[in-house]
Coordinates of C-alpha atoms in Angstrom, one line a residue:
I1 CA 0.0 0.0 0.0
E2 CA 1.2 3.5 -0.8
G3 CA -0.7 6.7 -0.6
Y4 CA -2.3 9.4 1.6
V5 CA -4.3 8.8 4.8
S6 CA -6.7 11.4 6.2
T7 CA -8.5 9.7 9.1
A8 CA -7.8 7.2 11.9
D9 CA -9.9 4.6 10.1
E10 CA -7.8 5.0 6.9
L11 CA -4.6 4.6 8.8
V12 CA -5.7 1.5 10.7
S13 CA -7.0 0.0 7.5
A14 CA -3.6 0.5 5.8
L15 CA -1.7 -0.9 8.8
T16 CA -3.9 -4.0 9.0
S17 CA -4.1 -4.6 5.2
G18 CA -1.6 -7.5 5.3
D19 CA 0.5 -5.9 2.5
A20 CA 4.2 -6.8 2.5
Q21 CA 5.2 -3.1 2.4
I22 CA 3.2 -0.1 3.6
S23 CA 4.1 3.5 2.9
V24 CA 1.6 6.2 3.8
T25 CA 1.7 10.0 4.0
F26 CA -0.5 11.9 6.4
A27 CA -2.9 14.5 4.9
N28 CA -4.2 15.6 8.3
N29 CA -3.5 15.3 12.0
I30 CA -4.7 11.8 13.0
E31 CA -5.7 10.6 16.5
V32 CA -6.2 6.9 17.1
S33 CA -8.3 6.0 20.2
G34 CA -6.2 2.9 21.1
D35 CA -2.8 1.5 20.5
I36 CA -1.2 1.3 17.1
T37 CA 0.3 -2.0 16.1
L38 CA 2.8 -1.7 13.3
P39 CA 3.4 -4.4 10.6
S40 CA 6.8 -5.6 9.7
N41 CA 7.6 -3.1 6.9
V42 CA 6.1 0.3 7.3
S43 CA 6.9 3.9 6.6
L44 CA 4.9 6.7 8.1
N45 CA 5.6 10.1 6.6
L46 CA 3.8 12.5 8.9
N47 CA 4.1 15.3 6.4
G48 CA 4.3 17.9 9.1
K49 CA 1.2 16.6 10.8
K50 CA 0.7 15.0 14.3
L51 CA -0.1 11.3 15.1
T52 CA -1.6 10.6 18.5
A53 CA -2.3 7.2 20.0
Q54 CA -2.1 5.4 23.3
S55 CA 1.1 3.7 22.3
I56 CA 2.9 2.5 19.2
Q57 CA 3.9 -1.2 19.3
A58 CA 6.1 -3.3 17.0
A59 CA 5.9 -7.0 17.8
N60 CA 7.4 -8.7 14.7
D61 CA 11.0 -9.7 14.5
N62 CA 13.0 -8.4 11.6
S63 CA 10.7 -5.4 11.2
V64 CA 11.8 -2.2 9.3
I65 CA 10.0 0.8 10.6
A66 CA 10.4 4.5 9.6
I67 CA 8.6 7.5 11.0
T68 CA 9.5 10.9 9.5
N69 CA 8.7 14.6 9.4
G70 CA 6.2 15.4 12.1
T71 CA 5.0 14.9 15.7
V72 CA 4.0 11.8 17.6
G73 CA 2.0 12.3 20.8
F74 CA 0.6 9.7 23.3
S75 CA -2.7 9.5 25.1
G76 CA -1.9 6.4 27.2
T77 CA -0.2 5.9 30.5
G78 CA 2.6 3.4 29.9
N79 CA 5.4 3.4 27.4
G80 CA 5.2 5.4 24.1
V81 CA 7.0 3.3 21.5
E82 CA 7.6 -0.3 22.3
L83 CA 9.8 -2.7 20.3
S84 CA 8.6 -6.1 21.5
A85 CA 10.7 -7.8 18.9
G86 CA 14.3 -8.7 17.9
N87 CA 16.6 -7.8 15.0
S88 CA 14.3 -4.9 14.0
T89 CA 15.1 -1.4 12.8
L90 CA 13.3 1.8 13.9
T91 CA 14.2 5.1 12.3
L92 CA 13.0 8.5 13.5
D93 CA 14.0 11.4 11.3
E94 CA 12.8 15.0 11.8
V95 CA 10.3 13.8 14.5
T96 CA 9.2 15.3 17.8
L97 CA 8.3 12.4 20.1
D98 CA 6.2 13.8 22.8
A99 CA 5.9 11.4 25.8
S100 CA 5.7 14.2 28.4
S101 CA 2.4 12.9 29.8
L102 CA 3.5 9.2 30.1
S103 CA 4.6 7.5 33.3
G104 CA 6.6 5.0 31.1
T105 CA 9.5 5.6 28.9
A106 CA 9.3 7.3 25.5
I107 CA 11.0 4.4 23.6
C108 CA 11.5 1.0 25.1
S109 CA 13.4 -1.7 23.2
G110 CA 13.2 -5.3 24.3
S111 CA 12.2 -6.8 27.6
N112 CA 14.1 -8.4 30.5
G113 CA 11.8 -11.4 30.4
Y114 CA 12.4 -12.0 26.7
P115 CA 16.1 -12.1 26.0
E116 CA 15.4 -13.0 22.3
W117 CA 14.1 -9.5 21.8
A118 CA 17.6 -8.3 21.2
G119 CA 19.6 -6.9 18.3
N120 CA 17.3 -4.0 17.4
T121 CA 18.7 -1.0 15.7
I122 CA 17.3 2.4 16.6
V123 CA 18.4 5.4 14.6
I124 CA 17.3 8.9 15.6
R125 CA 18.2 11.9 13.4
N126 CA 17.3 15.6 13.6
S127 CA 14.6 14.8 16.2
A128 CA 13.5 15.6 19.7
V129 CA 12.4 13.1 22.4
N130 CA 10.5 14.7 25.3
A131 CA 9.8 12.4 28.2
K132 CA 8.3 12.8 31.7
A133 CA 10.1 9.6 32.7
S134 CA 13.1 8.2 30.8
G135 CA 13.8 9.0 27.1
I136 CA 15.1 5.6 25.8
L137 CA 15.3 2.3 27.7
L138 CA 17.3 -0.6 26.3
E139 CA 16.2 -3.7 28.1
N140 CA 18.4 -6.1 26.0
A141 CA 21.5 -5.6 23.9
H142 CA 20.7 -3.2 21.0
N143 CA 22.3 -0.7 18.7
L144 CA 21.4 3.0 19.2
T145 CA 22.6 5.9 17.1
I146 CA 21.4 9.4 17.6
E147 CA 22.5 12.4 15.6
N148 CA 21.7 16.1 15.8
S149 CA 18.9 15.5 18.2
T150 CA 17.7 16.5 21.7
I151 CA 16.4 14.5 24.7
N152 CA 14.5 16.2 27.5
H153 CA 13.8 13.7 30.3
G154 CA 12.6 13.3 33.9
Y155 CA 14.5 10.2 34.9
F156 CA 17.3 9.1 32.6
G157 CA 17.9 10.3 29.0
I158 CA 19.3 7.0 27.8
T159 CA 19.5 3.9 30.0
Q160 CA 20.6 0.3 29.6
N161 CA 19.0 -2.2 32.0
G162 CA 21.6 -4.4 33.6
V163 CA 19.8 -7.8 33.2
N164 CA 20.7 -8.4 29.5
P165 CA 23.3 -5.7 28.7
G166 CA 25.8 -5.3 25.9
S167 CA 24.4 -2.4 23.8
A168 CA 26.3 -0.2 21.4
I169 CA 25.4 3.5 21.7
E170 CA 26.7 6.4 19.6
L171 CA 25.8 10.0 19.9
K172 CA 26.8 12.9 17.6
N173 CA 26.0 16.5 18.4
C174 CA 23.1 15.7 20.7
N175 CA 21.8 17.7 23.7
I176 CA 20.4 15.8 26.7
T177 CA 18.9 17.6 29.6
G178 CA 16.9 16.3 32.6
T179 CA 16.6 15.4 36.3
Y180 CA 18.8 12.3 36.7
S181 CA 21.7 11.1 34.6
G182 CA 21.6 11.9 30.9
I183 CA 23.2 8.5 30.2
Y184 CA 23.1 5.6 32.7
L185 CA 24.3 2.2 31.5
S186 CA 24.1 -0.7 34.0
N187 CA 25.7 -4.1 33.9
H188 CA 26.5 -7.2 36.1
A189 CA 29.3 -9.7 36.7
D190 CA 28.6 -11.9 33.6
G191 CA 27.1 -9.2 31.4
N192 CA 28.6 -8.3 28.0
K193 CA 30.2 -4.9 28.0
N194 CA 28.3 -1.9 26.7
T195 CA 30.0 0.5 24.3
L196 CA 29.4 4.2 24.4
K197 CA 30.7 6.9 22.0
V198 CA 29.8 10.5 22.5
E199 CA 31.0 13.1 20.1
G200 CA 30.1 16.8 20.5
G201 CA 26.9 18.1 22.1
T202 CA 25.9 18.7 25.7
I203 CA 24.6 16.6 28.6
L204 CA 23.2 18.3 31.7
S205 CA 22.0 16.4 34.7
E206 CA 20.1 18.7 37.0
E207 CA 20.5 16.4 40.1
E208 CA 22.9 13.6 39.4
S209 CA 25.8 13.2 36.9
A210 CA 25.9 13.7 33.1
I211 CA 27.1 10.1 32.4
E212 CA 27.4 7.1 34.6
V213 CA 28.4 3.7 33.2
K214 CA 29.2 0.2 34.5
K215 CA 31.3 -2.3 32.6
T216 CA 31.3 -0.1 29.4
D217 CA 33.9 0.9 26.9
I218 CA 33.5 4.7 26.7
S219 CA 34.8 7.4 24.4
V220 CA 33.8 11.1 24.9
T221 CA 35.1 13.7 22.5
R222 CA 34.5 17.5 22.5
A223 CA 31.3 17.3 24.6
T224 CA 30.1 19.6 27.4
L225 CA 29.1 17.6 30.5
S226 CA 27.6 19.3 33.6
S227 CA 25.6 18.7 36.7
G228 CA 23.4 21.0 38.7
A229 CA 24.1 19.3 42.0
S230 CA 25.5 21.5 44.7
E231 CA 28.0 18.9 45.9
Q232 CA 29.7 15.7 44.8
T233 CA 28.9 12.4 46.4
Y234 CA 29.3 8.8 45.4
S235 CA 28.3 5.4 46.8
V236 CA 28.2 2.0 45.1
N237 CA 24.7 1.0 44.0
G238 CA 24.5 -2.3 42.1
G239 CA 21.0 -1.7 40.9
G240 CA 21.1 2.0 39.9
S241 CA 23.1 5.1 39.5
S242 CA 24.7 6.7 42.5
G243 CA 27.1 9.4 41.4
I244 CA 26.1 13.0 42.0
G245 CA 27.7 16.1 40.8
Y246 CA 30.1 14.6 38.2
G247 CA 30.6 14.8 34.4
I248 CA 31.4 11.1 34.1
V249 CA 31.1 8.3 36.7
L250 CA 33.0 5.1 36.0
A251 CA 31.2 2.8 38.4
G252 CA 31.6 -0.8 39.7
Y253 CA 28.5 -3.0 39.4
A254 CA 28.9 -4.1 43.0
V255 CA 30.6 -3.2 46.2
G256 CA 34.3 -4.0 45.9
T257 CA 34.2 -4.4 42.2
P258 CA 36.4 -2.0 40.1
Y259 CA 35.2 -0.3 37.0
E260 CA 35.6 -2.5 33.9
G261 CA 36.1 -0.9 30.5
E262 CA 38.4 1.0 28.3
T263 CA 38.2 4.8 28.3
S264 CA 39.1 7.6 25.9
F265 CA 38.3 11.3 26.8
T266 CA 39.3 14.2 24.5

């Protein structure tokens, strides 16, 4: 299917058509009363318009999903975009993802209970993610690339759950601002190392530290890192972030465990 959609019924009809490839362009703002379930190969050109739904869910492995040129808002209470699948690709280009009313994360990839939901690739370019809670949560090992974009968050900007770690994250010229750590990557004794590369941009944590990582190879080049905390404190917390007032915290994943990972800071 390829063409314009003007109403919620037309959009849902296209997404449930069963066609192998679906590419639609919005002619109007569209509000769907429930969740949107995406097929395996879909392109949504918002065409400067706004799409609103309770959530957007992708549940098929090997999916290729692109959302471009507009605004996505949410009327639900949980997560915004959920990738309940593995080896899939999600691309956001020139999109404002507004999850500022949600108690869940703006983008959640994978699930602790389903380790096979791994290997997703998320690419965000020239976009903004606004989240009341966390911006992006990686619950399994995934690939995340963000370029020329902003993340405004309440909890973490980008976070890796420590149950099934091993994600590769690369940021270029991005601005991340919010309450807790802009980037917090967790891990555990037997977990695969995460990799993090930050080039340019700014990361401001209002109450914690700009970046905190455990068992991660990290490279930071020409970035501005800052904290709004009035003093610096640190204590080991195996289950969460615990550095306050720093630009970068290289943390052990348990008491008595040194930081594991290669570092490069320019």
